[in-house]
Amino acid sequence: APIMADLIKASEVVRAQERRQLLLYVLLLLGSALLLGFVTPLDSDLPPHNPWTRIANIIGWLYFAAWSLSFYPQVILNYQRKSVHGMSFEYQIFNVLGFTCYSIYNGTMLWSSEVRRLYIERHGSANKVVYADFVFALHAFILTIVTVSQIAIYDRGGQTVSMFAKILVPFTVVFLVIYAIITSQLDHGVFNWLDFVNFLGYVKLAITFIKYSAQTLLNWSRKSTVGCSIQNFLLDMTGGSMSVVQLIIQCELQSDWSAVTGDIAKFGLGMTSMVFDIIIMTQHYCIYTNRHDVQRIKALVEAGEVAVIDDGDDELNPLLARDGRTRYHS
């Protein structure tokens, strides 16, 4: 039918844009990882002349670049569509809390002499947190704030923040503040700063599970992944897998596997993200394959990349009919 053909052609233009953007991300990812992996200093805790030390360094920057880049596709998609409909608001709001915890976790593991001392006493070796972990967490926090601000600016398509998120986020913040105050006053036995910092890591891990579940359930309820950037999850899958690989290489080089249990936040985040990334990619590519994005097509029309026709028959295409009588074709 002509109307569907026009819609399909316009959708093909959208998908071609997505492929070009993904190629750009891949080139940026590989280029930055190789450059930084060769010019930055190696981990002083690893054998300097072992080639796997350099490989671990490159992989570390690879996961850093992949996870860092993964925050941009959703921001760009929201800007292109002038809409956040289809993006889970809970995913982004929990992300703010999660990356606040993760930034503090990585920062204290790196620079707090007390936390580092307690870690060595408990595990017999230094923690495996590196500067890239902290930079990633802080960068992710900033980009998530930008994404959350888009919820206030762009069309929400009737979506709202769930009562679950409205209750859980402030409750968690209050609990963490009370926990920190008690630790600062007692700071011995059960209450010490290493356990508090580890708890922040567990909070981040729990939030990661909750936020991915929120996006997965939203896709399921809408029977669509339109509005949810799949590039985000492709890059996230890369970052999660490389994070786990780097941790395994570091442990093998040091013959010390305590980092898997001692840095449960990093290991758990990598494994959890990979599982949910696979679920969401399955939703996108295998289950909900009717991905005609009306907002993106409208943006193409305004940019002059597709032409506009008006056949006056809304019933032939309910998807576009919801957004007016305009028809699009390439």
Short mmCIF file of C-alpha atoms in Angstrom, two decimals:
data_model
loop_
_atom_site.label_atom_id
_atom_site.label_comp_id
_atom_site.label_asym_id
_atom_site.label_seq_id
_atom_site.Cartn_x
_atom_site.Cartn_y
_atom_site.Cartn_z
CA ALA A 1 0.00 0.00 0.00
CA PRO A 2 1.35 3.46 -0.85
CA ILE A 3 0.90 4.83 2.67
CA MET A 4 2.85 2.04 4.30
CA ALA A 5 5.49 2.27 1.59
CA ASP A 6 5.95 5.94 2.37
CA LEU A 7 6.19 5.20 6.07
CA ILE A 8 8.68 2.40 5.49
CA LYS A 9 10.87 4.60 3.30
CA ALA A 10 10.92 7.33 5.91
CA SER A 11 11.71 4.77 8.59
CA GLU A 12 14.58 3.49 6.44
CA VAL A 13 16.04 7.00 6.45
CA VAL A 14 15.83 6.98 10.25
CA ARG A 15 17.54 3.60 10.48
CA ALA A 16 20.25 4.74 8.06
CA GLN A 17 20.94 7.68 10.36
CA GLU A 18 21.15 5.31 13.32
CA ARG A 19 23.66 3.09 11.49
CA ARG A 20 25.86 6.08 10.64
CA GLN A 21 25.74 7.27 14.25
CA LEU A 22 26.63 3.79 15.51
CA LEU A 23 29.58 3.61 13.11
CA LEU A 24 30.79 6.96 14.42
CA TYR A 25 30.51 5.70 18.01
CA VAL A 26 32.48 2.56 17.12
CA LEU A 27 35.27 4.59 15.51
CA LEU A 28 35.41 6.97 18.49
CA LEU A 29 35.40 3.99 20.83
CA LEU A 30 38.26 2.12 19.18
CA GLY A 31 40.32 5.23 18.46
CA SER A 32 40.13 6.64 21.97
CA ALA A 33 40.73 3.25 23.64
CA LEU A 34 43.83 2.51 21.57
CA LEU A 35 45.23 6.03 21.97
CA LEU A 36 44.70 6.22 25.73
CA GLY A 37 45.67 2.60 26.22
CA PHE A 38 49.13 3.21 24.76
CA VAL A 39 49.91 6.71 26.08
CA THR A 40 48.65 6.46 29.67
CA PRO A 41 50.72 4.91 32.48
CA LEU A 42 50.23 1.24 33.28
CA ASP A 43 48.76 0.01 36.55
CA SER A 44 51.67 0.01 39.03
CA ASP A 45 50.20 -3.05 40.78
CA LEU A 46 50.59 -5.18 37.62
CA PRO A 47 53.82 -6.65 36.15
CA PRO A 48 55.17 -3.87 33.87
CA HIS A 49 56.77 -6.08 31.20
CA ASN A 50 53.89 -8.48 30.75
CA PRO A 51 52.02 -7.72 27.49
CA TRP A 52 48.73 -8.52 29.22
CA THR A 53 49.28 -5.47 31.43
CA ARG A 54 49.11 -3.26 28.34
CA ILE A 55 46.10 -5.21 27.05
CA ALA A 56 44.36 -4.70 30.39
CA ASN A 57 45.07 -0.97 30.11
CA ILE A 58 43.59 -0.80 26.60
CA ILE A 59 40.55 -2.82 27.65
CA GLY A 60 40.12 -0.52 30.63
CA TRP A 61 39.92 2.51 28.38
CA LEU A 62 37.72 0.55 25.97
CA TYR A 63 35.11 -0.08 28.64
CA PHE A 64 35.48 3.51 29.88
CA ALA A 65 34.89 4.88 26.37
CA ALA A 66 32.00 2.50 25.63
CA TRP A 67 30.19 3.17 28.88
CA SER A 68 30.85 6.92 28.62
CA LEU A 69 29.64 7.12 25.02
CA SER A 70 26.54 5.08 25.89
CA PHE A 71 24.98 8.11 27.59
CA TYR A 72 25.01 10.29 24.46
CA PRO A 73 22.67 8.39 22.07
CA GLN A 74 19.63 8.84 24.34
CA VAL A 75 20.35 12.56 24.82
CA ILE A 76 20.74 13.00 21.06
CA LEU A 77 17.62 10.93 20.30
CA ASN A 78 15.53 12.99 22.73
CA TYR A 79 16.81 16.18 21.10
CA GLN A 80 16.04 14.89 17.59
CA ARG A 81 12.55 13.75 18.52
CA LYS A 82 11.79 16.67 20.87
CA SER A 83 10.18 13.95 22.94
CA VAL A 84 11.11 11.61 25.79
CA HIS A 85 8.16 9.28 25.24
CA GLY A 86 9.42 5.71 25.29
CA MET A 87 12.39 6.45 27.56
CA SER A 88 11.88 5.19 31.10
CA PHE A 89 11.86 8.14 33.50
CA GLU A 90 12.60 5.77 36.38
CA TYR A 91 15.70 4.54 34.54
CA GLN A 92 17.11 8.06 34.42
CA ILE A 93 16.07 9.14 37.93
CA PHE A 94 17.54 6.01 39.50
CA ASN A 95 20.65 6.66 37.41
CA VAL A 96 21.18 10.00 39.15
CA LEU A 97 21.12 8.33 42.56
CA GLY A 98 23.15 5.37 41.33
CA PHE A 99 25.97 7.40 39.82
CA THR A 100 26.08 9.69 42.85
CA CYS A 101 26.78 6.58 44.94
CA TYR A 102 29.21 5.18 42.38
CA SER A 103 31.17 8.45 42.13
CA ILE A 104 31.59 8.55 45.91
CA TYR A 105 32.46 4.84 45.94
CA ASN A 106 35.22 5.19 43.34
CA GLY A 107 36.50 8.49 44.73
CA THR A 108 36.94 7.15 48.25
CA MET A 109 38.48 3.90 47.00
CA LEU A 110 41.06 6.01 45.17
CA TRP A 111 41.81 8.87 47.55
CA SER A 112 40.65 8.01 51.05
CA SER A 113 43.66 6.73 52.98
CA GLU A 114 41.35 5.30 55.64
CA VAL A 115 39.28 3.31 53.16
CA ARG A 116 42.37 2.07 51.32
CA ARG A 117 43.98 1.00 54.60
CA LEU A 118 40.89 -0.89 55.72
CA TYR A 119 40.62 -2.54 52.32
CA ILE A 120 44.22 -3.82 52.45
CA GLU A 121 43.73 -5.10 56.01
CA ARG A 122 40.62 -7.01 54.97
CA HIS A 123 41.70 -8.34 51.55
CA GLY A 124 45.48 -8.42 51.79
CA SER A 125 46.02 -6.24 48.70
CA ALA A 126 45.07 -2.85 47.28
CA ASN A 127 41.69 -2.39 45.61
CA LYS A 128 41.50 -2.49 41.80
CA VAL A 129 39.63 0.80 41.32
CA VAL A 130 41.44 3.00 38.76
CA TYR A 131 41.10 6.67 37.79
CA ALA A 132 39.05 5.76 34.72
CA ASP A 133 36.37 4.31 37.04
CA PHE A 134 35.95 7.62 38.87
CA VAL A 135 36.02 9.75 35.70
CA PHE A 136 33.42 7.47 34.12
CA ALA A 137 31.12 7.67 37.14
CA LEU A 138 31.34 11.48 37.37
CA HIS A 139 30.82 11.88 33.61
CA ALA A 140 27.83 9.52 33.75
CA PHE A 141 26.31 11.53 36.59
CA ILE A 142 26.59 14.77 34.57
CA LEU A 143 25.09 13.22 31.42
CA THR A 144 22.26 11.69 33.43
CA ILE A 145 21.42 15.11 34.87
CA VAL A 146 21.23 16.41 31.29
CA THR A 147 18.91 13.54 30.31
CA VAL A 148 16.66 14.09 33.32
CA SER A 149 16.42 17.81 32.43
CA GLN A 150 15.09 16.77 29.01
CA ILE A 151 12.12 15.15 30.75
CA ALA A 152 11.09 18.62 31.92
CA ILE A 153 11.66 20.21 28.51
CA TYR A 154 10.33 17.79 25.89
CA ASP A 155 6.99 16.10 25.22
CA ARG A 156 6.40 13.24 27.66
CA GLY A 157 3.57 11.54 25.79
CA GLY A 158 1.55 11.10 28.98
CA GLN A 159 4.35 9.27 30.83
CA THR A 160 4.87 10.04 34.51
CA VAL A 161 7.29 9.02 37.24
CA SER A 162 6.00 6.00 39.19
CA MET A 163 5.08 6.24 42.86
CA PHE A 164 7.64 3.47 43.47
CA ALA A 165 10.47 5.78 42.33
CA LYS A 166 9.05 8.77 44.18
CA ILE A 167 9.19 6.81 47.45
CA LEU A 168 12.32 4.70 47.01
CA VAL A 169 14.75 7.45 45.89
CA PRO A 170 14.22 9.86 48.84
CA PHE A 171 14.05 6.92 51.28
CA THR A 172 17.43 5.68 50.04
CA VAL A 173 18.98 9.14 50.30
CA VAL A 174 17.75 9.61 53.88
CA PHE A 175 18.97 6.13 54.85
CA LEU A 176 22.45 6.80 53.39
CA VAL A 177 22.73 10.14 55.18
CA ILE A 178 21.80 8.53 58.52
CA TYR A 179 24.25 5.67 57.87
CA ALA A 180 27.05 8.18 57.12
CA ILE A 181 26.32 10.20 60.28
CA ILE A 182 26.38 7.10 62.47
CA THR A 183 29.62 5.92 60.85
CA SER A 184 31.27 9.30 61.38
CA GLN A 185 30.36 9.21 65.08
CA LEU A 186 31.29 5.58 65.82
CA ASP A 187 33.77 4.54 63.10
CA HIS A 188 34.67 1.17 64.61
CA GLY A 189 33.43 -2.41 64.57
CA VAL A 190 30.30 -2.76 62.47
CA PHE A 191 30.35 0.92 61.52
CA ASN A 192 33.46 1.79 59.50
CA TRP A 193 34.03 3.75 56.32
CA LEU A 194 34.98 0.75 54.19
CA ASP A 195 31.65 -0.93 54.91
CA PHE A 196 29.83 2.33 54.22
CA VAL A 197 31.62 2.71 50.88
CA ASN A 198 30.95 -0.93 50.03
CA PHE A 199 27.29 -0.34 50.86
CA LEU A 200 27.25 2.51 48.33
CA GLY A 201 28.49 -0.02 45.78
CA TYR A 202 25.68 -2.41 46.71
CA VAL A 203 23.16 0.42 46.39
CA LYS A 204 24.47 1.18 42.92
CA LEU A 205 24.21 -2.50 42.01
CA ALA A 206 20.62 -2.74 43.27
CA ILE A 207 19.68 0.46 41.44
CA THR A 208 21.20 -0.94 38.24
CA PHE A 209 18.87 -3.95 38.46
CA ILE A 210 15.86 -1.73 39.18
CA LYS A 211 16.55 0.81 36.41
CA TYR A 212 17.02 -1.83 33.69
CA SER A 213 13.86 -3.58 34.88
CA ALA A 214 11.98 -0.28 34.52
CA GLN A 215 13.02 0.17 30.87
CA THR A 216 12.38 -3.49 30.07
CA LEU A 217 8.89 -3.34 31.57
CA LEU A 218 8.11 -0.07 29.78
CA ASN A 219 9.06 -1.65 26.44
CA TRP A 220 6.88 -4.65 27.27
CA SER A 221 3.87 -2.54 28.30
CA ARG A 222 4.13 -0.40 25.14
CA LYS A 223 5.01 -3.39 22.92
CA SER A 224 7.60 -1.05 21.39
CA THR A 225 11.15 0.20 21.86
CA VAL A 226 10.55 3.46 19.97
CA GLY A 227 11.97 6.33 22.02
CA CYS A 228 14.50 4.07 23.75
CA SER A 229 17.92 4.38 22.10
CA ILE A 230 19.22 0.91 21.22
CA GLN A 231 22.67 2.41 20.63
CA ASN A 232 22.75 3.14 24.34
CA PHE A 233 22.42 -0.56 25.13
CA LEU A 234 24.80 -1.73 22.39
CA LEU A 235 27.51 0.49 23.84
CA ASP A 236 26.49 -0.46 27.36
CA MET A 237 26.89 -4.14 26.47
CA THR A 238 30.39 -3.42 25.18
CA GLY A 239 31.31 -1.50 28.32
CA GLY A 240 29.93 -4.14 30.67
CA SER A 241 31.69 -7.04 28.98
CA MET A 242 35.02 -5.19 28.75
CA SER A 243 34.78 -4.16 32.41
CA VAL A 244 34.47 -7.79 33.47
CA VAL A 245 37.25 -8.89 31.10
CA GLN A 246 39.64 -6.25 32.47
CA LEU A 247 38.90 -7.28 36.06
CA ILE A 248 39.56 -10.94 35.21
CA ILE A 249 42.89 -10.09 33.53
CA GLN A 250 43.97 -7.99 36.52
CA CYS A 251 43.14 -10.80 38.93
CA GLU A 252 44.97 -13.38 36.82
CA LEU A 253 48.09 -11.21 36.51
CA GLN A 254 48.23 -10.75 40.28
CA SER A 255 47.09 -14.29 41.09
CA ASP A 256 44.62 -12.58 43.38
CA TRP A 257 40.89 -13.08 42.83
CA SER A 258 39.83 -11.09 45.88
CA ALA A 259 38.99 -8.17 43.58
CA VAL A 260 35.94 -10.04 42.32
CA THR A 261 34.53 -10.07 45.85
CA GLY A 262 36.32 -6.93 47.03
CA ASP A 263 35.09 -4.84 44.07
CA ILE A 264 31.68 -6.44 43.79
CA ALA A 265 30.23 -3.16 42.46
CA LYS A 266 32.38 -3.20 39.31
CA PHE A 267 31.99 -6.94 38.69
CA GLY A 268 28.29 -6.94 39.50
CA LEU A 269 27.58 -3.87 37.36
CA GLY A 270 29.26 -5.48 34.37
CA MET A 271 27.36 -8.76 34.71
CA THR A 272 23.98 -7.15 35.45
CA SER A 273 24.25 -4.70 32.55
CA MET A 274 25.14 -7.49 30.11
CA VAL A 275 22.10 -9.58 31.09
CA PHE A 276 19.64 -6.71 30.73
CA ASP A 277 21.31 -5.38 27.58
CA ILE A 278 20.70 -8.77 25.95
CA ILE A 279 17.05 -8.68 27.06
CA ILE A 280 16.47 -5.17 25.69
CA MET A 281 18.31 -5.93 22.43
CA THR A 282 16.11 -9.01 22.05
CA GLN A 283 13.03 -6.83 22.55
CA HIS A 284 14.29 -4.35 19.95
CA TYR A 285 15.53 -6.67 17.22
CA CYS A 286 13.40 -9.80 17.68
CA ILE A 287 10.10 -9.03 19.44
CA TYR A 288 8.99 -5.44 18.83
CA THR A 289 10.13 -5.02 15.23
CA ASN A 290 7.55 -2.43 14.16
CA ARG A 291 9.78 0.56 14.94
CA HIS A 292 8.25 3.44 12.97
CA ASP A 293 9.25 6.54 14.92
CA VAL A 294 6.78 9.32 14.13
CA GLN A 295 8.74 11.98 16.03
CA ARG A 296 11.97 11.15 14.17
CA ILE A 297 10.14 11.21 10.83
CA LYS A 298 8.72 14.63 11.65
CA ALA A 299 12.23 15.82 12.44
CA LEU A 300 13.38 14.57 9.03
CA VAL A 301 10.57 16.50 7.38
CA GLU A 302 11.53 19.69 9.18
CA ALA A 303 15.17 19.13 8.18
CA GLY A 304 14.12 18.68 4.55
CA GLU A 305 15.47 15.12 4.35
CA VAL A 306 12.11 13.66 3.36
CA ALA A 307 9.20 15.14 1.40
CA VAL A 308 5.64 15.61 2.68
CA ILE A 309 2.43 14.44 1.06
CA ASP A 310 -1.12 14.52 2.40
CA ASP A 311 -3.49 11.79 1.24
CA GLY A 312 -6.26 12.81 3.63
CA ASP A 313 -6.89 9.23 4.78
CA ASP A 314 -5.95 8.80 8.44
CA GLU A 315 -7.55 5.38 8.82
CA LEU A 316 -4.97 3.70 6.57
CA ASN A 317 -2.23 4.53 9.03
CA PRO A 318 -3.34 4.85 12.66
CA LEU A 319 0.25 5.36 13.82
CA LEU A 320 0.67 8.60 11.92
CA ALA A 321 -2.97 9.54 12.34
CA ARG A 322 -2.36 10.04 16.04
CA ASP A 323 0.06 12.81 15.17
CA GLY A 324 -1.99 14.59 12.51
CA ARG A 325 -2.76 14.24 8.81
CA THR A 326 0.77 14.64 7.50
CA ARG A 327 2.28 11.79 5.51
CA TYR A 328 5.98 11.30 4.92
CA HIS A 329 8.08 9.66 2.25
CA SER A 330 11.71 9.69 1.14
#
